[in-house]
């Protein structure tokens, strides 16, 4: 019985995580649409809604795909480390 309870707890946490990530990505997408349309307006362009959505989706996908592989910018680099000094957050 405890193993079934652990399994159901794990499924519940996974579903909750998927819902939270979905909501956060929708908010980020809306912000990206606002930023891109405002930037185009400031530059003097009037792009159609199709191009604004396309560019916002490309920006959001690029951020999602590269978000886990960017090095920490606040970390101080010292000369005593081996390798190229790249710090991948996914393995910390």
PDB file of C-alpha atoms in Angstrom:
ATOM      1  CA  UNK A   1       0.000   0.000   0.000  1.00  0.00           C
ATOM      2  CA  UNK A   2       2.785   2.554   0.721  1.00  0.00           C
ATOM      3  CA  UNK A   3       4.250   1.960  -2.753  1.00  0.00           C
ATOM      4  CA  UNK A   4       0.908   2.798  -4.398  1.00  0.00           C
ATOM      5  CA  UNK A   5       0.678   5.944  -2.281  1.00  0.00           C
ATOM      6  CA  UNK A   6       4.208   6.944  -3.338  1.00  0.00           C
ATOM      7  CA  UNK A   7       3.364   6.251  -6.980  1.00  0.00           C
ATOM      8  CA  UNK A   8       0.206   8.353  -6.847  1.00  0.00           C
ATOM      9  CA  UNK A   9       2.101  11.122  -5.056  1.00  0.00           C
ATOM     10  CA  UNK A  10       4.737  11.102  -7.781  1.00  0.00           C
ATOM     11  CA  UNK A  11       2.092  11.253 -10.511  1.00  0.00           C
ATOM     12  CA  UNK A  12       0.351  14.125  -8.735  1.00  0.00           C
ATOM     13  CA  UNK A  13       3.596  16.070  -8.406  1.00  0.00           C
ATOM     14  CA  UNK A  14       4.396  15.465 -12.079  1.00  0.00           C
ATOM     15  CA  UNK A  15       0.986  16.679 -13.215  1.00  0.00           C
ATOM     16  CA  UNK A  16       1.236  19.721 -10.959  1.00  0.00           C
ATOM     17  CA  UNK A  17       4.677  20.512 -12.367  1.00  0.00           C
ATOM     18  CA  UNK A  18       3.406  20.254 -15.934  1.00  0.00           C
ATOM     19  CA  UNK A  19       0.506  22.603 -15.147  1.00  0.00           C
ATOM     20  CA  UNK A  20       2.783  25.162 -13.472  1.00  0.00           C
ATOM     21  CA  UNK A  21       5.305  25.092 -16.322  1.00  0.00           C
ATOM     22  CA  UNK A  22       2.452  25.471 -18.824  1.00  0.00           C
ATOM     23  CA  UNK A  23       1.071  28.510 -17.015  1.00  0.00           C
ATOM     24  CA  UNK A  24       4.494  30.125 -16.701  1.00  0.00           C
ATOM     25  CA  UNK A  25       5.218  29.551 -20.389  1.00  0.00           C
ATOM     26  CA  UNK A  26       1.886  31.157 -21.361  1.00  0.00           C
ATOM     27  CA  UNK A  27       2.730  34.225 -19.271  1.00  0.00           C
ATOM     28  CA  UNK A  28       6.215  34.425 -20.795  1.00  0.00           C
ATOM     29  CA  UNK A  29       4.708  34.097 -24.288  1.00  0.00           C
ATOM     30  CA  UNK A  30       2.293  36.967 -23.598  1.00  0.00           C
ATOM     31  CA  UNK A  31       5.138  39.141 -22.328  1.00  0.00           C
ATOM     32  CA  UNK A  32       7.200  38.294 -25.411  1.00  0.00           C
ATOM     33  CA  UNK A  33       4.307  39.281 -27.691  1.00  0.00           C
ATOM     34  CA  UNK A  34       3.977  42.604 -25.862  1.00  0.00           C
ATOM     35  CA  UNK A  35       7.720  43.307 -26.039  1.00  0.00           C
ATOM     36  CA  UNK A  36       8.005  42.408 -29.721  1.00  0.00           C
ATOM     37  CA  UNK A  37       4.947  44.420 -30.788  1.00  0.00           C
ATOM     38  CA  UNK A  38       6.028  47.408 -28.699  1.00  0.00           C
ATOM     39  CA  UNK A  39       9.567  47.233 -30.061  1.00  0.00           C
ATOM     40  CA  UNK A  40       8.303  47.038 -33.624  1.00  0.00           C
ATOM     41  CA  UNK A  41       6.056  50.036 -32.976  1.00  0.00           C
ATOM     42  CA  UNK A  42       8.950  52.050 -31.546  1.00  0.00           C
ATOM     43  CA  UNK A  43      11.037  51.159 -34.604  1.00  0.00           C
ATOM     44  CA  UNK A  44       8.292  52.443 -36.884  1.00  0.00           C
ATOM     45  CA  UNK A  45       7.061  49.082 -38.141  1.00  0.00           C
ATOM     46  CA  UNK A  46       3.509  47.779 -38.160  1.00  0.00           C
ATOM     47  CA  UNK A  47       3.896  44.004 -38.520  1.00  0.00           C
ATOM     48  CA  UNK A  48       0.864  41.778 -38.890  1.00  0.00           C
ATOM     49  CA  UNK A  49      -0.215  39.703 -35.909  1.00  0.00           C
ATOM     50  CA  UNK A  50       1.031  36.537 -37.627  1.00  0.00           C
ATOM     51  CA  UNK A  51       4.618  37.782 -37.686  1.00  0.00           C
ATOM     52  CA  UNK A  52       4.453  39.012 -34.094  1.00  0.00           C
ATOM     53  CA  UNK A  53       3.239  35.609 -32.881  1.00  0.00           C
ATOM     54  CA  UNK A  54       5.825  33.796 -35.015  1.00  0.00           C
ATOM     55  CA  UNK A  55       8.714  35.872 -33.706  1.00  0.00           C
ATOM     56  CA  UNK A  56       7.485  35.619 -30.108  1.00  0.00           C
ATOM     57  CA  UNK A  57       7.200  31.845 -30.374  1.00  0.00           C
ATOM     58  CA  UNK A  58      10.727  31.586 -31.806  1.00  0.00           C
ATOM     59  CA  UNK A  59      12.090  33.731 -28.982  1.00  0.00           C
ATOM     60  CA  UNK A  60      10.295  31.708 -26.295  1.00  0.00           C
ATOM     61  CA  UNK A  61      11.414  28.380 -27.784  1.00  0.00           C
ATOM     62  CA  UNK A  62      15.004  29.610 -27.940  1.00  0.00           C
ATOM     63  CA  UNK A  63      14.856  30.725 -24.304  1.00  0.00           C
ATOM     64  CA  UNK A  64      13.370  27.413 -23.184  1.00  0.00           C
ATOM     65  CA  UNK A  65      15.882  25.314 -25.126  1.00  0.00           C
ATOM     66  CA  UNK A  66      18.953  27.257 -24.021  1.00  0.00           C
ATOM     67  CA  UNK A  67      17.815  28.089 -20.480  1.00  0.00           C
ATOM     68  CA  UNK A  68      19.363  25.028 -18.864  1.00  0.00           C
ATOM     69  CA  UNK A  69      22.695  25.322 -20.625  1.00  0.00           C
ATOM     70  CA  UNK A  70      23.726  28.898 -19.949  1.00  0.00           C
ATOM     71  CA  UNK A  71      26.656  29.486 -17.610  1.00  0.00           C
ATOM     72  CA  UNK A  72      26.186  31.352 -14.376  1.00  0.00           C
ATOM     73  CA  UNK A  73      27.218  34.925 -14.899  1.00  0.00           C
ATOM     74  CA  UNK A  74      27.672  35.762 -11.234  1.00  0.00           C
ATOM     75  CA  UNK A  75      30.257  33.057 -10.585  1.00  0.00           C
ATOM     76  CA  UNK A  76      33.824  34.251 -10.338  1.00  0.00           C
ATOM     77  CA  UNK A  77      36.268  32.484 -12.615  1.00  0.00           C
ATOM     78  CA  UNK A  78      39.567  31.467 -11.070  1.00  0.00           C
ATOM     79  CA  UNK A  79      42.635  30.220 -12.855  1.00  0.00           C
ATOM     80  CA  UNK A  80      42.844  27.030 -10.770  1.00  0.00           C
ATOM     81  CA  UNK A  81      39.913  25.286 -12.479  1.00  0.00           C
ATOM     82  CA  UNK A  82      40.478  22.724 -15.172  1.00  0.00           C
ATOM     83  CA  UNK A  83      38.598  22.773 -18.439  1.00  0.00           C
ATOM     84  CA  UNK A  84      36.970  25.743 -20.092  1.00  0.00           C
ATOM     85  CA  UNK A  85      35.198  26.930 -16.929  1.00  0.00           C
ATOM     86  CA  UNK A  86      31.734  26.244 -18.294  1.00  0.00           C
ATOM     87  CA  UNK A  87      29.276  25.666 -15.460  1.00  0.00           C
ATOM     88  CA  UNK A  88      26.161  23.794 -16.542  1.00  0.00           C
ATOM     89  CA  UNK A  89      23.264  24.356 -14.130  1.00  0.00           C
ATOM     90  CA  UNK A  90      21.590  21.083 -15.063  1.00  0.00           C
ATOM     91  CA  UNK A  91      24.269  19.058 -13.283  1.00  0.00           C
ATOM     92  CA  UNK A  92      24.436  21.060 -10.034  1.00  0.00           C
TER      93      UNK A  92
END
